[in-house]
């Protein structure tokens, strides 16, 4: 199975959300990283057929996915960043409703819904109304609905939003288990969610794919740009004003700081091995400062 994006482009008036993107996807987990506005959500919506590209196309094993119609949609599982649900539905009712929309028979839907509620640890609240759920519980229900039809292409937009650390680990293990023979596209701001499970990391910026490769391959691109040094708190403040700081650890009366910089930030700084989080900060440090207020571009 090969999903191919052929110079995929999406424009909104003066804004180009996805810019001539070329990509070949085969079974495996693809971690999609990028700041708000990078085009990640627009890309995933085009992959799922929710948005039509301005130009370019998507093919599955050489067949245009638009022309495939329902046959392509039957292969898809999608968890949007803000998935819709009916608060008066119980978890079981909701999954049975979505299963009906996806064409599952009643008997198959019941079995599958029970399996997935157990998988996402919601079996005990299967008959509780969704309006009583916490944000993390609703997110787990969203993950379950995306898996109902055992999709061959699974697209997850910020799937761990609202999950606590234990739930996030459980989710990562789940995705690793089910990813065999599936194309999984997982977009997230939480780098650790993809650092350990992604076969390939895709880094998007301003609608373009700027990096693609295994985690250790792409972090090698910033070798020599990550430093650590132990300084007094006053000096740490000065360095924070000038450079991108990825971590500060207090050690007695001094601070051990980790700095992402192309130049040696201070005399005592020593180079260290970069991580995927360092790479993210290297490309998106300015964007990170505004991520609490910015959202991926969508048409009005």
PDB file of N, CA and C in Angstrom, residues 233-299:
ATOM      1  N   UNK A 233      22.234  32.147  38.434  1.00  0.00           N
ATOM      2  CA  UNK A 233      20.897  32.541  37.968  1.00  0.00           C
ATOM      3  C   UNK A 233      20.878  33.838  37.168  1.00  0.00           C
ATOM      4  N   UNK A 234      21.698  34.819  37.567  1.00  0.00           N
ATOM      5  CA  UNK A 234      21.721  36.086  36.837  1.00  0.00           C
ATOM      6  C   UNK A 234      22.208  35.891  35.405  1.00  0.00           C
ATOM      7  N   UNK A 235      23.235  35.058  35.240  1.00  0.00           N
ATOM      8  CA  UNK A 235      23.755  34.795  33.895  1.00  0.00           C
ATOM      9  C   UNK A 235      22.756  33.972  33.086  1.00  0.00           C
ATOM     10  N   UNK A 236      22.025  33.079  33.765  1.00  0.00           N
ATOM     11  CA  UNK A 236      21.003  32.278  33.090  1.00  0.00           C
ATOM     12  C   UNK A 236      19.925  33.176  32.487  1.00  0.00           C
ATOM     13  N   UNK A 237      19.562  34.247  33.221  1.00  0.00           N
ATOM     14  CA  UNK A 237      18.560  35.187  32.719  1.00  0.00           C
ATOM     15  C   UNK A 237      19.061  35.903  31.474  1.00  0.00           C
ATOM     16  N   UNK A 238      20.329  36.286  31.474  1.00  0.00           N
ATOM     17  CA  UNK A 238      20.905  36.967  30.312  1.00  0.00           C
ATOM     18  C   UNK A 238      20.939  36.038  29.100  1.00  0.00           C
ATOM     19  N   UNK A 239      21.327  34.786  29.332  1.00  0.00           N
ATOM     20  CA  UNK A 239      21.386  33.819  28.231  1.00  0.00           C
ATOM     21  C   UNK A 239      19.987  33.518  27.695  1.00  0.00           C
ATOM     22  N   UNK A 240      18.994  33.494  28.593  1.00  0.00           N
ATOM     23  CA  UNK A 240      17.614  33.230  28.170  1.00  0.00           C
ATOM     24  C   UNK A 240      17.083  34.337  27.272  1.00  0.00           C
ATOM     25  N   UNK A 241      17.560  35.559  27.504  1.00  0.00           N
ATOM     26  CA  UNK A 241      17.113  36.689  26.691  1.00  0.00           C
ATOM     27  C   UNK A 241      17.717  36.660  25.297  1.00  0.00           C
ATOM     28  N   UNK A 242      18.868  36.006  25.151  1.00  0.00           N
ATOM     29  CA  UNK A 242      19.592  36.010  23.878  1.00  0.00           C
ATOM     30  C   UNK A 242      19.390  34.737  23.059  1.00  0.00           C
ATOM     31  N   UNK A 243      19.094  33.632  23.737  1.00  0.00           N
ATOM     32  CA  UNK A 243      19.087  32.336  23.052  1.00  0.00           C
ATOM     33  C   UNK A 243      17.806  31.548  23.349  1.00  0.00           C
ATOM     34  N   UNK A 244      17.629  30.465  22.607  1.00  0.00           N
ATOM     35  CA  UNK A 244      16.513  29.560  22.843  1.00  0.00           C
ATOM     36  C   UNK A 244      16.914  28.540  23.906  1.00  0.00           C
ATOM     37  N   UNK A 245      16.190  28.520  25.001  1.00  0.00           N
ATOM     38  CA  UNK A 245      16.483  27.619  26.108  1.00  0.00           C
ATOM     39  C   UNK A 245      15.512  26.445  26.053  1.00  0.00           C
ATOM     40  N   UNK A 246      16.050  25.223  26.012  1.00  0.00           N
ATOM     41  CA  UNK A 246      15.174  24.054  25.967  1.00  0.00           C
ATOM     42  C   UNK A 246      14.963  23.448  27.345  1.00  0.00           C
ATOM     43  N   UNK A 247      15.845  23.752  28.300  1.00  0.00           N
ATOM     44  CA  UNK A 247      15.657  23.198  29.637  1.00  0.00           C
ATOM     45  C   UNK A 247      16.511  23.965  30.648  1.00  0.00           C
ATOM     46  N   UNK A 248      15.963  24.136  31.850  1.00  0.00           N
ATOM     47  CA  UNK A 248      16.709  24.715  32.964  1.00  0.00           C
ATOM     48  C   UNK A 248      16.553  23.795  34.166  1.00  0.00           C
ATOM     49  N   UNK A 249      17.685  23.414  34.743  1.00  0.00           N
ATOM     50  CA  UNK A 249      17.663  22.549  35.918  1.00  0.00           C
ATOM     51  C   UNK A 249      18.474  23.200  37.038  1.00  0.00           C
ATOM     52  N   UNK A 250      17.873  23.337  38.205  1.00  0.00           N
ATOM     53  CA  UNK A 250      18.550  23.972  39.331  1.00  0.00           C
ATOM     54  C   UNK A 250      19.482  22.974  40.010  1.00  0.00           C
ATOM     55  N   UNK A 251      20.727  23.355  40.192  1.00  0.00           N
ATOM     56  CA  UNK A 251      21.714  22.529  40.882  1.00  0.00           C
ATOM     57  C   UNK A 251      22.427  23.397  41.917  1.00  0.00           C
ATOM     58  N   UNK A 252      21.912  23.334  43.140  1.00  0.00           N
ATOM     59  CA  UNK A 252      22.483  24.160  44.193  1.00  0.00           C
ATOM     60  C   UNK A 252      22.236  25.631  43.929  1.00  0.00           C
ATOM     61  N   UNK A 253      23.317  26.419  43.962  1.00  0.00           N
ATOM     62  CA  UNK A 253      23.171  27.860  43.729  1.00  0.00           C
ATOM     63  C   UNK A 253      23.356  28.233  42.264  1.00  0.00           C
ATOM     64  N   UNK A 254      23.416  27.213  41.380  1.00  0.00           N
ATOM     65  CA  UNK A 254      23.592  27.468  39.945  1.00  0.00           C
ATOM     66  C   UNK A 254      22.489  26.780  39.141  1.00  0.00           C
ATOM     67  N   UNK A 255      22.390  27.160  37.881  1.00  0.00           N
ATOM     68  CA  UNK A 255      21.420  26.559  36.969  1.00  0.00           C
ATOM     69  C   UNK A 255      22.157  25.835  35.849  1.00  0.00           C
ATOM     70  N   UNK A 256      21.747  24.595  35.574  1.00  0.00           N
ATOM     71  CA  UNK A 256      22.236  23.881  34.390  1.00  0.00           C
ATOM     72  C   UNK A 256      21.247  24.169  33.272  1.00  0.00           C
ATOM     73  N   UNK A 257      21.694  24.853  32.238  1.00  0.00           N
ATOM     74  CA  UNK A 257      20.781  25.219  31.155  1.00  0.00           C
ATOM     75  C   UNK A 257      21.185  24.554  29.849  1.00  0.00           C
ATOM     76  N   UNK A 258      20.165  24.203  29.101  1.00  0.00           N
ATOM     77  CA  UNK A 258      20.349  23.593  27.784  1.00  0.00           C
ATOM     78  C   UNK A 258      19.931  24.631  26.752  1.00  0.00           C
ATOM     79  N   UNK A 259      20.816  24.919  25.820  1.00  0.00           N
ATOM     80  CA  UNK A 259      20.620  26.028  24.886  1.00  0.00           C
ATOM     81  C   UNK A 259      20.695  25.517  23.452  1.00  0.00           C
ATOM     82  N   UNK A 260      19.770  25.984  22.612  1.00  0.00           N
ATOM     83  CA  UNK A 260      19.811  25.685  21.178  1.00  0.00           C
ATOM     84  C   UNK A 260      20.327  26.929  20.476  1.00  0.00           C
ATOM     85  N   UNK A 261      21.535  26.837  19.927  1.00  0.00           N
ATOM     86  CA  UNK A 261      22.173  27.994  19.293  1.00  0.00           C
ATOM     87  C   UNK A 261      23.220  27.527  18.302  1.00  0.00           C
ATOM     88  N   UNK A 262      23.273  28.186  17.147  1.00  0.00           N
ATOM     89  CA  UNK A 262      24.278  27.828  16.154  1.00  0.00           C
ATOM     90  C   UNK A 262      25.676  28.251  16.596  1.00  0.00           C
ATOM     91  N   UNK A 263      25.745  29.218  17.497  1.00  0.00           N
ATOM     92  CA  UNK A 263      27.032  29.675  18.013  1.00  0.00           C
ATOM     93  C   UNK A 263      27.170  29.288  19.477  1.00  0.00           C
ATOM     94  N   UNK A 264      28.401  29.089  19.927  1.00  0.00           N
ATOM     95  CA  UNK A 264      28.656  28.762  21.325  1.00  0.00           C
ATOM     96  C   UNK A 264      28.143  29.904  22.197  1.00  0.00           C
ATOM     97  N   UNK A 265      27.169  29.624  23.087  1.00  0.00           N
ATOM     98  CA  UNK A 265      26.506  30.712  23.806  1.00  0.00           C
ATOM     99  C   UNK A 265      27.322  31.338  24.926  1.00  0.00           C
ATOM    100  N   UNK A 266      28.238  30.582  25.518  1.00  0.00           N
ATOM    101  CA  UNK A 266      29.079  31.125  26.586  1.00  0.00           C
ATOM    102  C   UNK A 266      30.359  30.303  26.677  1.00  0.00           C
ATOM    103  N   UNK A 267      31.322  30.821  27.375  1.00  0.00           N
ATOM    104  CA  UNK A 267      32.663  30.212  27.393  1.00  0.00           C
ATOM    105  C   UNK A 267      32.644  28.787  27.918  1.00  0.00           C
ATOM    106  N   UNK A 268      31.815  28.513  28.928  1.00  0.00           N
ATOM    107  CA  UNK A 268      31.809  27.188  29.556  1.00  0.00           C
ATOM    108  C   UNK A 268      30.833  26.208  28.908  1.00  0.00           C
ATOM    109  N   UNK A 269      30.161  26.619  27.845  1.00  0.00           N
ATOM    110  CA  UNK A 269      29.183  25.742  27.201  1.00  0.00           C
ATOM    111  C   UNK A 269      29.853  24.561  26.514  1.00  0.00           C
ATOM    112  N   UNK A 270      29.245  23.387  26.675  1.00  0.00           N
ATOM    113  CA  UNK A 270      29.764  22.171  26.034  1.00  0.00           C
ATOM    114  C   UNK A 270      28.690  21.603  25.111  1.00  0.00           C
ATOM    115  N   UNK A 271      29.076  21.160  23.915  1.00  0.00           N
ATOM    116  CA  UNK A 271      28.083  20.598  22.990  1.00  0.00           C
ATOM    117  C   UNK A 271      27.525  19.276  23.515  1.00  0.00           C
ATOM    118  N   UNK A 272      26.225  19.046  23.294  1.00  0.00           N
ATOM    119  CA  UNK A 272      25.573  17.793  23.694  1.00  0.00           C
ATOM    120  C   UNK A 272      24.765  17.254  22.528  1.00  0.00           C
ATOM    121  N   UNK A 273      24.375  15.990  22.645  1.00  0.00           N
ATOM    122  CA  UNK A 273      23.618  15.347  21.568  1.00  0.00           C
ATOM    123  C   UNK A 273      22.213  15.933  21.490  1.00  0.00           C
ATOM    124  N   UNK A 274      21.765  16.360  20.313  1.00  0.00           N
ATOM    125  CA  UNK A 274      20.425  16.961  20.180  1.00  0.00           C
ATOM    126  C   UNK A 274      19.315  15.930  20.278  1.00  0.00           C
ATOM    127  N   UNK A 275      18.172  16.391  20.730  1.00  0.00           N
ATOM    128  CA  UNK A 275      16.963  15.570  20.760  1.00  0.00           C
ATOM    129  C   UNK A 275      15.958  16.128  19.755  1.00  0.00           C
ATOM    130  N   UNK A 276      14.858  15.411  19.580  1.00  0.00           N
ATOM    131  CA  UNK A 276      13.816  15.878  18.670  1.00  0.00           C
ATOM    132  C   UNK A 276      13.191  17.174  19.185  1.00  0.00           C
ATOM    133  N   UNK A 277      13.099  17.315  20.499  1.00  0.00           N
ATOM    134  CA  UNK A 277      12.571  18.556  21.070  1.00  0.00           C
ATOM    135  C   UNK A 277      13.494  19.733  20.761  1.00  0.00           C
ATOM    136  N   UNK A 278      14.809  19.499  20.813  1.00  0.00           N
ATOM    137  CA  UNK A 278      15.765  20.549  20.442  1.00  0.00           C
ATOM    138  C   UNK A 278      15.563  20.964  18.988  1.00  0.00           C
ATOM    139  N   UNK A 279      15.349  19.976  18.118  1.00  0.00           N
ATOM    140  CA  UNK A 279      15.136  20.269  16.702  1.00  0.00           C
ATOM    141  C   UNK A 279      13.877  21.111  16.516  1.00  0.00           C
ATOM    142  N   UNK A 280      12.813  20.744  17.244  1.00  0.00           N
ATOM    143  CA  UNK A 280      11.563  21.503  17.166  1.00  0.00           C
ATOM    144  C   UNK A 280      11.803  22.955  17.562  1.00  0.00           C
ATOM    145  N   UNK A 281      12.519  23.164  18.653  1.00  0.00           N
ATOM    146  CA  UNK A 281      12.780  24.524  19.122  1.00  0.00           C
ATOM    147  C   UNK A 281      13.699  25.279  18.169  1.00  0.00           C
ATOM    148  N   UNK A 282      14.616  24.565  17.524  1.00  0.00           N
ATOM    149  CA  UNK A 282      15.519  25.205  16.572  1.00  0.00           C
ATOM    150  C   UNK A 282      14.732  25.841  15.429  1.00  0.00           C
ATOM    151  N   UNK A 283      13.722  25.120  14.934  1.00  0.00           N
ATOM    152  CA  UNK A 283      12.948  25.633  13.807  1.00  0.00           C
ATOM    153  C   UNK A 283      11.767  26.506  14.211  1.00  0.00           C
ATOM    154  N   UNK A 284      11.238  26.288  15.407  1.00  0.00           N
ATOM    155  CA  UNK A 284       9.975  26.948  15.754  1.00  0.00           C
ATOM    156  C   UNK A 284      10.026  27.745  17.051  1.00  0.00           C
ATOM    157  N   UNK A 285      11.192  28.146  17.497  1.00  0.00           N
ATOM    158  CA  UNK A 285      11.284  28.838  18.789  1.00  0.00           C
ATOM    159  C   UNK A 285      10.428  30.097  18.831  1.00  0.00           C
ATOM    160  N   UNK A 286      10.385  30.837  17.727  1.00  0.00           N
ATOM    161  CA  UNK A 286       9.564  32.057  17.713  1.00  0.00           C
ATOM    162  C   UNK A 286       8.079  31.723  17.718  1.00  0.00           C
ATOM    163  N   UNK A 287       7.726  30.653  16.996  1.00  0.00           N
ATOM    164  CA  UNK A 287       6.318  30.265  16.939  1.00  0.00           C
ATOM    165  C   UNK A 287       5.830  29.759  18.287  1.00  0.00           C
ATOM    166  N   UNK A 288       6.718  29.046  19.019  1.00  0.00           N
ATOM    167  CA  UNK A 288       6.333  28.472  20.301  1.00  0.00           C
ATOM    168  C   UNK A 288       5.883  29.557  21.268  1.00  0.00           C
ATOM    169  N   UNK A 289       6.489  30.744  21.167  1.00  0.00           N
ATOM    170  CA  UNK A 289       6.142  31.833  22.072  1.00  0.00           C
ATOM    171  C   UNK A 289       4.685  32.274  21.911  1.00  0.00           C
ATOM    172  N   UNK A 290       4.114  31.989  20.723  1.00  0.00           N
ATOM    173  CA  UNK A 290       2.758  32.466  20.447  1.00  0.00           C
ATOM    174  C   UNK A 290       1.740  31.344  20.329  1.00  0.00           C
ATOM    175  N   UNK A 291       2.137  30.098  20.610  1.00  0.00           N
ATOM    176  CA  UNK A 291       1.259  28.967  20.327  1.00  0.00           C
ATOM    177  C   UNK A 291       0.004  28.934  21.184  1.00  0.00           C
ATOM    178  N   UNK A 292      -0.010  29.638  22.294  1.00  0.00           N
ATOM    179  CA  UNK A 292      -1.213  29.652  23.117  1.00  0.00           C
ATOM    180  C   UNK A 292      -2.330  30.488  22.501  1.00  0.00           C
ATOM    181  N   UNK A 293      -1.967  31.371  21.553  1.00  0.00           N
ATOM    182  CA  UNK A 293      -2.981  32.245  20.962  1.00  0.00           C
ATOM    183  C   UNK A 293      -3.212  31.986  19.489  1.00  0.00           C
ATOM    184  N   UNK A 294      -2.298  31.286  18.825  1.00  0.00           N
ATOM    185  CA  UNK A 294      -2.439  31.051  17.394  1.00  0.00           C
ATOM    186  C   UNK A 294      -3.100  29.708  17.137  1.00  0.00           C
ATOM    187  N   UNK A 295      -3.775  29.587  15.986  1.00  0.00           N
ATOM    188  CA  UNK A 295      -4.370  28.324  15.562  1.00  0.00           C
ATOM    189  C   UNK A 295      -4.013  28.098  14.098  1.00  0.00           C
ATOM    190  N   UNK A 296      -4.054  26.789  13.702  1.00  0.00           N
ATOM    191  CA  UNK A 296      -3.840  26.485  12.303  1.00  0.00           C
ATOM    192  C   UNK A 296      -4.814  27.276  11.461  1.00  0.00           C
ATOM    193  N   UNK A 297      -4.342  27.806  10.340  1.00  0.00           N
ATOM    194  CA  UNK A 297      -5.193  28.643   9.473  1.00  0.00           C
ATOM    195  C   UNK A 297      -6.348  27.836   8.926  1.00  0.00           C
ATOM    196  N   UNK A 298      -7.528  28.392   9.042  1.00  0.00           N
ATOM    197  CA  UNK A 298      -8.719  27.825   8.417  1.00  0.00           C
ATOM    198  C   UNK A 298      -9.487  28.946   7.736  1.00  0.00           C
ATOM    199  N   UNK A 299     -10.170  28.643   6.668  1.00  0.00           N
ATOM    200  CA  UNK A 299     -10.935  29.672   5.997  1.00  0.00           C
ATOM    201  C   UNK A 299     -12.056  30.172   6.874  1.00  0.00           C
TER     202      UNK A 299
END
